[in-house]
Coordinates of C-alpha atoms and ligand atoms in Angstrom, one line a residue:
Chain A
M1 CA -1.9 -8.6 -23.1
E2 CA -2.2 -8.7 -26.9
L3 CA -2.5 -11.7 -29.3
R4 CA -1.0 -11.5 -32.7
Q5 CA -1.8 -14.1 -35.4
P6 CA 0.6 -13.5 -38.2
S7 CA 0.0 -15.4 -41.4
S8 CA 3.6 -15.5 -42.6
L9 CA 7.1 -15.8 -41.0
A10 CA 8.0 -12.3 -42.3
D11 CA 5.2 -10.8 -40.1
V12 CA 6.5 -12.3 -36.9
D13 CA 8.0 -9.5 -34.9
G14 CA 8.9 -10.4 -31.3
G15 CA 6.5 -11.6 -28.6
L16 CA 6.1 -14.9 -26.9
P17 CA 5.5 -17.8 -29.3
L18 CA 2.3 -19.7 -28.6
A19 CA 1.8 -23.0 -30.4
G20 CA -0.6 -25.5 -28.6
G21 CA -0.3 -23.4 -25.5
T22 CA -0.3 -26.4 -23.1
E23 CA 2.9 -25.1 -21.5
V24 CA 2.6 -21.3 -22.2
V25 CA -0.9 -20.9 -20.7
P26 CA -0.1 -22.4 -17.3
L27 CA 3.3 -20.6 -17.2
L28 CA 1.6 -17.3 -17.9
R29 CA -1.1 -17.8 -15.3
D30 CA 1.5 -18.8 -12.7
G31 CA 3.6 -15.7 -13.5
L32 CA 6.6 -17.9 -14.6
V33 CA 6.7 -16.1 -17.9
E34 CA 5.6 -12.7 -18.7
A35 CA 4.5 -11.3 -22.0
E36 CA 2.8 -8.2 -23.4
T37 CA 2.4 -9.9 -26.7
L38 CA 1.6 -13.5 -27.5
V39 CA 2.3 -14.6 -31.0
D40 CA 0.1 -17.5 -32.3
I41 CA 2.7 -19.2 -34.5
R42 CA 0.4 -22.0 -35.8
A43 CA -0.1 -20.4 -39.2
V44 CA 3.7 -19.8 -39.8
V45 CA 5.4 -22.9 -38.5
P46 CA 5.2 -25.9 -40.8
K47 CA 3.2 -29.0 -39.8
G48 CA 2.9 -32.5 -40.9
V49 CA 5.4 -35.2 -41.9
S50 CA 7.0 -35.3 -45.3
G51 CA 9.6 -38.0 -45.9
T52 CA 12.2 -37.5 -43.1
T53 CA 11.1 -33.9 -42.3
I54 CA 8.7 -33.2 -39.5
G55 CA 7.1 -29.8 -39.1
A56 CA 7.6 -28.3 -35.7
G57 CA 3.9 -27.5 -35.6
T58 CA 3.0 -31.2 -35.9
L59 CA 0.8 -32.5 -33.0
L60 CA 2.1 -35.3 -30.8
A61 CA -1.3 -37.0 -31.6
E62 CA -0.4 -37.1 -35.3
L63 CA 3.1 -38.5 -34.6
E64 CA 2.0 -41.2 -32.3
A65 CA -0.1 -42.6 -35.2
D66 CA 2.4 -42.1 -38.0
P67 CA 3.8 -45.4 -39.3
E68 CA 6.7 -43.8 -41.2
I69 CA 8.6 -42.1 -38.4
P70 CA 11.1 -44.0 -36.3
S71 CA 9.4 -46.2 -33.7
A72 CA 11.3 -44.7 -30.8
L73 CA 9.8 -41.3 -31.7
R74 CA 6.3 -42.7 -32.3
E75 CA 6.4 -44.5 -29.0
A76 CA 7.8 -41.6 -27.1
C77 CA 4.9 -39.4 -28.4
R78 CA 2.4 -42.1 -27.5
L79 CA 3.6 -42.3 -24.0
A80 CA 3.9 -38.6 -23.4
A81 CA 1.2 -36.6 -21.5
S82 CA -2.5 -37.4 -22.0
P83 CA -4.7 -37.8 -25.2
Q84 CA -6.1 -34.3 -24.8
L85 CA -2.6 -32.8 -24.4
R86 CA -1.3 -34.7 -27.3
S87 CA -4.1 -33.3 -29.5
M88 CA -3.1 -29.8 -28.5
G89 CA 0.7 -29.9 -28.0
T90 CA 3.2 -29.6 -30.9
I91 CA 6.5 -31.4 -31.2
G92 CA 8.3 -28.0 -31.3
G93 CA 6.6 -26.9 -28.0
N94 CA 7.4 -30.2 -26.5
L95 CA 11.1 -29.8 -27.1
L96 CA 11.0 -26.4 -25.4
Q97 CA 8.9 -27.2 -22.4
A98 CA 10.2 -25.8 -19.0
T99 CA 11.3 -28.0 -16.1
R100 CA 8.7 -29.6 -13.9
C101 CA 10.9 -29.0 -10.8
W102 CA 8.4 -27.9 -8.2
Y103 CA 10.8 -25.4 -6.5
W104 CA 11.1 -23.7 -9.9
R105 CA 7.4 -23.9 -10.5
L106 CA 6.7 -22.4 -7.0
K107 CA 9.2 -19.6 -7.8
Y108 CA 11.9 -20.5 -5.3
P109 CA 14.8 -18.2 -6.1
C110 CA 16.9 -21.2 -7.2
F111 CA 19.9 -21.5 -9.5
L112 CA 17.7 -21.9 -12.6
H113 CA 15.8 -18.8 -11.7
G114 CA 19.0 -16.9 -11.4
G115 CA 19.8 -17.5 -7.7
S116 CA 22.8 -19.2 -6.2
T117 CA 21.5 -22.5 -4.7
C118 CA 19.6 -25.5 -6.0
H119 CA 16.8 -26.1 -3.4
A120 CA 16.1 -29.5 -4.8
R121 CA 19.7 -30.8 -4.1
Q122 CA 19.2 -30.1 -0.4
G123 CA 15.5 -30.8 -0.4
E124 CA 12.9 -33.0 -2.1
H125 CA 14.4 -34.4 -5.2
R126 CA 13.0 -37.8 -5.9
E127 CA 12.1 -36.9 -9.5
H128 CA 15.4 -35.1 -10.2
A129 CA 18.6 -35.7 -12.1
I130 CA 21.4 -38.3 -12.0
F131 CA 23.6 -36.6 -14.6
G132 CA 24.7 -33.0 -15.1
N133 CA 23.2 -32.1 -11.8
E134 CA 25.9 -30.1 -10.1
Q135 CA 24.2 -26.7 -10.3
C136 CA 20.7 -27.5 -11.3
A137 CA 19.4 -31.0 -10.6
S138 CA 16.2 -30.7 -12.6
A139 CA 15.2 -33.6 -14.9
H140 CA 14.2 -32.8 -18.5
P141 CA 10.6 -34.0 -19.0
S142 CA 10.5 -34.5 -22.7
D143 CA 10.1 -38.1 -24.0
P144 CA 10.3 -37.2 -27.7
A145 CA 13.5 -35.2 -27.2
A146 CA 15.3 -38.3 -26.0
A147 CA 14.0 -40.2 -29.0
L148 CA 15.1 -37.5 -31.4
L149 CA 18.5 -37.4 -29.7
A150 CA 19.0 -41.1 -30.1
V151 CA 18.1 -41.0 -33.8
G152 CA 20.4 -38.0 -34.4
A153 CA 17.8 -35.5 -35.5
T154 CA 18.7 -32.0 -36.8
V155 CA 16.7 -28.9 -35.8
R156 CA 16.0 -26.3 -38.5
T157 CA 15.2 -22.8 -37.1
D158 CA 14.4 -19.6 -39.0
R159 CA 18.1 -18.8 -38.6
R160 CA 20.2 -22.0 -38.7
E161 CA 20.4 -25.8 -38.5
L162 CA 21.8 -27.5 -35.5
P163 CA 22.0 -31.1 -34.2
I164 CA 19.4 -31.6 -31.5
G165 CA 22.2 -32.3 -29.0
E166 CA 23.3 -28.6 -29.5
L167 CA 19.7 -27.3 -29.0
Y168 CA 20.3 -28.0 -25.3
R169 CA 22.9 -26.8 -22.9
L170 CA 23.4 -27.2 -19.2
P171 CA 22.7 -23.9 -17.4
T172 CA 25.8 -22.1 -16.2
E173 CA 26.7 -19.3 -13.9
D174 CA 26.6 -16.8 -16.8
D175 CA 23.6 -18.2 -18.7
R176 CA 20.7 -20.0 -17.0
N177 CA 19.0 -21.1 -20.2
V178 CA 18.8 -24.8 -21.0
T179 CA 18.4 -24.2 -24.7
A180 CA 20.7 -22.5 -27.2
L181 CA 17.9 -20.7 -29.0
E182 CA 18.3 -16.9 -29.4
P183 CA 15.4 -14.7 -28.3
G184 CA 12.7 -14.8 -30.9
E185 CA 14.3 -17.8 -32.8
L186 CA 11.7 -20.2 -34.1
I187 CA 12.0 -23.9 -34.6
L188 CA 10.5 -24.7 -38.0
E189 CA 11.4 -28.3 -38.8
L190 CA 13.1 -31.4 -37.7
E191 CA 15.1 -33.6 -40.0
V192 CA 14.8 -37.1 -38.6
P193 CA 17.0 -39.9 -40.0
R194 CA 15.6 -43.4 -40.3
P195 CA 17.5 -45.8 -38.1
E196 CA 17.4 -49.5 -39.0
A197 CA 15.7 -50.1 -35.6
S198 CA 14.8 -47.9 -32.7
H199 CA 12.9 -48.3 -29.4
Y200 CA 11.6 -46.2 -26.5
L201 CA 10.9 -47.3 -23.0
K202 CA 9.6 -45.2 -20.1
A203 CA 9.4 -45.8 -16.4
M204 CA 6.7 -43.7 -14.6
D205 CA 4.8 -43.5 -11.4
R206 CA 1.5 -44.5 -12.9
A207 CA 1.0 -47.0 -15.7
R208 CA 0.0 -44.2 -18.0
W209 CA 0.1 -40.5 -18.4
A210 CA 3.0 -39.2 -16.2
F211 CA 6.3 -37.6 -16.8
P212 CA 9.2 -39.9 -17.2
L213 CA 11.1 -41.0 -14.1
V214 CA 13.5 -42.4 -16.7
G215 CA 13.0 -42.7 -20.4
V216 CA 15.4 -44.7 -22.6
A217 CA 15.6 -44.3 -26.4
A218 CA 17.9 -46.6 -28.4
A219 CA 18.6 -46.5 -32.1
R220 CA 20.7 -48.7 -34.4
F221 CA 22.3 -47.5 -37.6
G222 CA 24.3 -50.4 -39.1
D223 CA 26.7 -51.5 -36.4
G224 CA 26.4 -48.3 -34.4
V225 CA 24.0 -47.9 -31.5
R226 CA 23.0 -44.6 -29.9
L227 CA 21.3 -44.2 -26.5
A228 CA 19.6 -41.2 -25.0
L229 CA 17.7 -40.7 -21.8
A230 CA 14.8 -38.6 -20.6
G231 CA 14.2 -37.6 -17.0
V232 CA 17.8 -38.0 -15.9
A233 CA 19.5 -34.5 -16.4
P234 CA 18.4 -30.9 -16.8
I235 CA 18.6 -31.6 -20.6
P236 CA 18.0 -34.7 -22.7
W237 CA 21.1 -36.9 -22.1
A238 CA 23.1 -38.9 -24.6
L239 CA 24.9 -42.0 -23.3
D240 CA 28.0 -43.2 -25.2
S241 CA 27.3 -46.7 -24.2
A242 CA 25.3 -48.7 -21.6
D243 CA 28.4 -48.6 -19.4
A244 CA 28.4 -44.9 -19.3
L245 CA 25.4 -45.2 -16.9
E246 CA 28.0 -46.0 -14.2
Q247 CA 29.3 -42.4 -14.4
A248 CA 26.1 -41.1 -13.0
T249 CA 26.3 -38.7 -10.1
P250 CA 23.0 -39.4 -8.4
L251 CA 21.7 -37.5 -5.3
P252 CA 20.6 -39.5 -2.3
G253 CA 17.0 -39.4 -3.5
T254 CA 17.7 -40.2 -7.1
A255 CA 20.0 -43.2 -6.8
Y256 CA 17.1 -45.4 -7.6
K257 CA 17.0 -43.9 -11.1
V258 CA 20.3 -45.6 -11.9
E259 CA 18.8 -48.9 -10.9
L260 CA 15.7 -48.1 -12.9
A261 CA 17.7 -47.1 -16.0
R262 CA 19.9 -50.2 -16.1
P263 CA 17.3 -52.8 -17.1
L264 CA 15.5 -50.4 -19.3
I265 CA 18.7 -49.8 -21.3
R266 CA 19.2 -53.6 -21.5
R267 CA 15.7 -54.1 -22.8
A268 CA 15.8 -51.3 -25.3
L269 CA 19.1 -52.6 -26.7
D270 CA 17.7 -56.1 -26.9
A271 CA 14.7 -54.7 -28.8
I272 CA 16.8 -53.2 -31.5
A273 CA 19.5 -55.9 -31.7
Chain B
M1 CA -19.4 -22.0 -32.5
V2 CA -20.5 -23.6 -29.3
N3 CA -22.9 -26.6 -29.4
G4 CA -24.1 -25.5 -32.8
G5 CA -24.8 -21.9 -32.0
L6 CA -22.5 -19.0 -33.0
H7 CA -21.2 -16.8 -30.1
E8 CA -18.9 -13.9 -30.0
V9 CA -17.3 -13.2 -26.6
D10 CA -15.6 -9.9 -25.7
V11 CA -13.0 -10.8 -23.0
P12 CA -9.4 -9.9 -22.4
V13 CA -6.6 -11.8 -24.2
G14 CA -5.5 -14.5 -21.8
T15 CA -9.0 -15.6 -20.9
T16 CA -9.3 -19.4 -21.2
L17 CA -12.0 -21.2 -23.1
A18 CA -13.2 -22.8 -19.8
D19 CA -13.7 -19.4 -18.2
A20 CA -15.5 -18.0 -21.2
L21 CA -17.8 -21.0 -21.4
R22 CA -18.6 -20.9 -17.7
D23 CA -18.6 -17.2 -16.8
V24 CA -19.7 -15.6 -20.1
L25 CA -21.9 -18.2 -21.7
G26 CA -23.2 -19.7 -18.5
L27 CA -22.3 -23.3 -19.6
T28 CA -21.2 -24.5 -16.2
G29 CA -21.3 -28.2 -17.1
T30 CA -17.6 -27.9 -18.0
K31 CA -15.7 -28.2 -14.7
I32 CA -12.4 -26.8 -13.7
A33 CA -10.4 -28.8 -11.2
C34 CA -6.6 -28.5 -11.5
G35 CA -6.6 -25.6 -14.1
E36 CA -3.2 -26.8 -15.3
G37 CA -3.8 -29.6 -17.8
H38 CA -3.4 -32.5 -15.4
C39 CA -6.9 -33.9 -14.8
G40 CA -9.2 -33.7 -17.8
A41 CA -12.2 -32.3 -15.8
C42 CA -12.4 -29.4 -18.3
T43 CA -12.4 -31.5 -21.4
V44 CA -14.4 -30.2 -24.4
Q45 CA -14.3 -31.1 -28.0
L46 CA -12.8 -28.8 -30.6
D47 CA -14.0 -29.9 -34.0
G48 CA -14.7 -33.3 -32.4
V49 CA -11.3 -33.7 -30.8
P50 CA -11.1 -33.7 -26.9
V51 CA -8.9 -30.8 -25.6
L52 CA -8.5 -29.1 -22.3
S53 CA -10.5 -25.9 -22.1
C54 CA -8.6 -24.7 -18.9
I55 CA -5.4 -24.2 -20.9
T56 CA -6.9 -23.2 -24.2
L57 CA -7.0 -19.5 -24.8
V58 CA -10.5 -18.5 -26.1
H59 CA -8.9 -16.1 -28.7
T60 CA -7.3 -19.1 -30.4
V61 CA -10.5 -21.0 -30.9
G62 CA -11.6 -19.0 -33.9
E63 CA -14.2 -20.5 -36.1
R64 CA -13.8 -24.0 -34.7
E65 CA -16.8 -25.9 -33.3
V66 CA -16.8 -26.3 -29.5
T67 CA -18.8 -29.2 -28.1
T68 CA -19.4 -29.2 -24.3
I69 CA -21.3 -31.6 -22.1
E70 CA -24.4 -29.5 -22.7
G71 CA -24.2 -30.3 -26.4
L72 CA -24.2 -34.0 -25.5
R73 CA -27.4 -34.1 -23.5
E74 CA -29.0 -36.6 -25.8
H75 CA -26.0 -38.8 -26.2
P76 CA -26.6 -42.5 -25.2
L77 CA -23.5 -42.3 -23.0
V78 CA -25.4 -40.1 -20.5
Q79 CA -27.9 -42.9 -19.8
A80 CA -25.2 -45.5 -20.0
F81 CA -23.2 -43.7 -17.3
V82 CA -26.3 -43.6 -15.0
E83 CA -27.1 -47.3 -15.6
A84 CA -23.5 -48.4 -15.0
D85 CA -23.4 -46.2 -11.9
A86 CA -20.3 -44.6 -13.3
T87 CA -20.3 -41.5 -11.3
Q88 CA -19.7 -40.9 -7.6
C89 CA -19.1 -37.2 -6.8
G90 CA -19.7 -36.5 -10.5
F91 CA -17.0 -33.8 -10.8
C92 CA -15.1 -35.6 -13.5
T93 CA -18.1 -37.0 -15.3
P94 CA -18.7 -34.3 -17.9
G95 CA -15.1 -34.5 -19.0
Q96 CA -15.3 -38.3 -19.1
I97 CA -18.4 -38.2 -21.3
V98 CA -16.9 -35.6 -23.6
S99 CA -13.8 -37.8 -24.1
A100 CA -15.8 -41.0 -24.4
A101 CA -18.2 -39.5 -27.0
A102 CA -15.2 -38.5 -29.2
L103 CA -13.8 -42.0 -28.8
L104 CA -17.0 -43.7 -29.9
A105 CA -17.4 -41.2 -32.8
A106 CA -14.0 -42.2 -34.1
T107 CA -14.1 -45.9 -33.1
P108 CA -17.7 -47.1 -32.6
R109 CA -16.5 -50.4 -31.1
P110 CA -13.3 -49.8 -29.1
G111 CA -11.5 -52.6 -27.4
H112 CA -10.3 -52.5 -23.8
D113 CA -6.8 -51.1 -24.8
E114 CA -8.4 -48.4 -27.0
I115 CA -10.7 -47.4 -24.2
V116 CA -7.9 -47.2 -21.6
H117 CA -5.6 -45.3 -24.0
A118 CA -8.3 -42.8 -25.1
M119 CA -9.6 -42.2 -21.6
S120 CA -6.3 -42.0 -19.8
G121 CA -6.3 -38.2 -19.7
N122 CA -9.5 -38.1 -17.6
L123 CA -8.6 -38.7 -14.0
C124 CA -11.3 -39.7 -11.4
R125 CA -10.5 -39.2 -7.8
C126 CA -13.4 -41.5 -6.9
G127 CA -11.9 -44.4 -8.9
T128 CA -15.0 -45.1 -11.1
Y129 CA -12.8 -46.3 -14.0
P130 CA -14.1 -49.9 -14.3
K131 CA -17.7 -48.6 -14.3
I132 CA -16.8 -45.9 -16.9
E133 CA -15.4 -48.6 -19.1
R134 CA -18.6 -50.6 -18.7
A135 CA -20.7 -47.6 -19.7
I136 CA -18.6 -47.1 -22.8
E137 CA -18.8 -50.8 -23.6
A138 CA -22.6 -50.7 -23.2
V139 CA -22.9 -48.0 -25.8
A140 CA -20.4 -49.7 -28.1
A141 CA -22.6 -52.9 -27.8
E142 CA -25.6 -50.9 -29.0
N143 CA -23.4 -49.7 -31.9
R144 CA -22.9 -53.3 -32.7
G145 CA -26.7 -53.6 -33.0
G146 CA -27.5 -55.2 -29.7
Ligands
FAD301 C1 0.1 -32.0 -17.4 C2 1.1 -32.2 -18.4 C3 1.8 -33.4 -18.6 C4 2.7 -33.6 -19.6 N1 3.4 -34.8 -19.7 C5 4.4 -35.0 -20.6 C6 5.1 -36.2 -20.7 O1 4.8 -37.2 -20.0 N2 6.1 -36.3 -21.6 C7 6.4 -35.3 -22.4 O2 7.3 -35.4 -23.2 N3 5.7 -34.1 -22.3 C8 4.7 -34.0 -21.5 N4 4.1 -32.8 -21.4 C9 4.5 -31.7 -22.2 C10 3.6 -31.5 -23.4 O3 3.9 -32.5 -24.4 C11 4.0 -30.1 -24.0 O4 3.4 -29.2 -23.0 C12 3.5 -29.8 -25.3 O5 4.0 -30.7 -26.3 C13 4.0 -28.4 -25.7 O6 3.5 -28.1 -27.0 P1 2.7 -26.8 -27.2 O7 2.5 -26.7 -28.7 O8 1.5 -26.8 -26.4 O9 3.7 -25.7 -26.7 P2 3.4 -24.2 -26.1 O10 2.9 -24.3 -24.8 O11 2.6 -23.4 -27.1 O12 4.9 -23.7 -26.1 C14 5.9 -24.3 -25.3 C15 7.1 -23.4 -25.3 O13 7.8 -23.5 -26.6 C16 7.8 -22.2 -27.3 N5 7.5 -22.6 -28.7 C17 6.5 -23.4 -29.1 N6 6.7 -23.7 -30.4 C18 7.8 -23.1 -30.8 C19 8.5 -23.0 -32.0 N7 8.1 -23.7 -33.1 N8 9.7 -22.3 -32.1 C20 10.1 -21.6 -31.0 N9 9.5 -21.7 -29.7 C21 8.3 -22.4 -29.7 C22 6.7 -21.4 -26.6 O14 7.0 -20.0 -26.6 C23 6.9 -21.9 -25.1 O15 8.0 -21.4 -24.5 C24 3.1 -32.6 -20.4 C25 2.4 -31.3 -20.3 C26 1.4 -31.1 -19.3 C27 0.8 -29.8 -19.2
SF4_302 S1 16.7 -28.5 -9.7 FE1 17.0 -26.7 -10.9 S2 15.0 -25.8 -11.1 FE2 14.9 -27.2 -9.4 S3 15.5 -26.0 -7.5 FE3 17.4 -26.9 -8.3 S4 18.1 -25.2 -9.6 FE4 16.0 -24.8 -9.4
FES303 S1 -9.1 -28.5 -15.1 FE1 -8.3 -28.6 -17.1 S2 -7.1 -30.4 -17.0 FE2 -7.7 -30.2 -14.9
FES304 S1 -16.8 -39.4 -9.8 FE1 -15.7 -38.2 -8.4 S2 -13.9 -37.6 -9.5 FE2 -14.8 -39.1 -10.8

C-alpha cells in the first residue's frame, strides 16, 4: 500500500481518501475496503468555520465547542463517539461513515454487500431500522448528519453542490451505495443555514459514548419546523411531521425504537418552540 | 517526535502508531485492547491532544509530538492513581492517565462534568471510574495550591 499526501486539490488523482482515518483504518484492517493507494486529504480539504460555511476537514471536537453553529449540530457533535475520536474525526468523514451492522462488518454476503438477502431482517436486529428497511435494514450511525438534514445544509463537493438529503440514497438492486457521491468525488464544504432555534437529542445504550439508537434533530425557521432522525434508516431520515413517525415499518426487534422516538420528538419540538 | 526524542521508523504504509510504538520503539506502556477505536486503552497525545494510536497510521503523524505513558512517568497523576487505588487489572490505566494529563493541562481544575466528558472515551472493564475521578480531583486540588 502507498500513501500520497497531495498539497493541492489538483494533485489528487484517485485512491482512497483518508481524513482522520477513524473509519478508514479499521475498515482496511478488516478487509472491508481495499486500496492500493491512500490519499491523505487533510491538506486539500478546507477546515474551520467561517460564517455559515464549515470545511469538511473540520474536526468534530472543534464543532462541539463552536458557539456560532446551530445548536443541534453542536450537540450532535458533542454526543458523537468519544473525545479521542472527536479529536481525530472530521465532519466530512463522519457523513460518509459505513454502517455498523455487524453482519456487514463480519462480511456476511448480505444485500448491502451485493448479495440477495438481509441477514439482519431475519436475525439479530435490535439496533436496526424502522424506516426504509425493506432491502437493507441498517441504521445510519451519524448524529451530525441528522442535525445537518434538519437545518437544511448543502454539501459542496469538488464537482457540484447538493442538498444534504440528496447526498444519501437508499441502496437498490442496481446500486448498493448509500451515498450519491461519484468515485473520487470529495466533499469540500458544508453550507449550514442558521435556524431560529434547533435541538438534538439522542437515545443510546450507555449514558455516553455510543451510537444512536435513535437521534432526533429539530430546527425551526420562522413558522416552519424540520425534523430528521439518526439511527432509524439506512440513511439519515427526514420526517415531514411528528405524525409521520406512525408510518414507520419496524421489524419485530426494532418496534421499541418507535416508542423511543415519540417522546424524543416531542421534547425536541418543545425545546425549539 | 516521541516523548521529546526524534525517531524515524521504517515500516510499511498501513502500520499503526500503536504498533510502531510497541514493536519498533519498544514503548509497550501503550496498550492495545480492541484495536478498533472503542476502548481508549491505546490513547496517546498528539501535540497534547488525546488520540487513539490503534487507528492512527504512523505515516500520518509527521512532525507532530507524540506523548505516551512513558513520557508521563513524572506526572503527579501516576502517584495519585496509586494513592486512590484507581487501577485493578491496570490494562486501561496508561490510556486513562494520558487522557487525564491532557485534561489537566487544558483545564487545571476540572469539575465533575468536565472530568466525565473528557474521560468518557476511556473504558475500564474493572469499573474503577469513581477512583479515577478521585485521583484526578486530587491532582486538581494540588493545582489549586492544596
Ligand atoms: C468506535 C466508534 C464510535 C463512533 N461513534 C459515533 C457516534 O456515536 N456518532 C457518530 O455520529 N459517529 C460516530 N463514530 C464515527 C466517527 O465520528 C467517524 O468515524 C469520524 O467522524 C470519521 O471521520 P474521519 O475523518 O476519521 O474519516 P475517515 O475514516 O478518514 O474517512 C471516512 C470515510 O469518508 C471518506 N472521506 C473522508 N473525508 C472525505 C471527504 N472530504 N470527501 C470524500 N470522502 C471523504 C473516506 O474515504 C472514508 O470512506 C464513531 C466511530 C468509531 C470508530
Ligand atoms: S441490514 Fe443491511 S448491512 Fe445489515 S445485513 Fe441487512 S443488508 Fe446487510
Ligand atoms: S485499543 Fe485503541 S481504542 Fe481500543
Ligand atoms: S483497571 Fe482493569 S480495565 Fe481498568
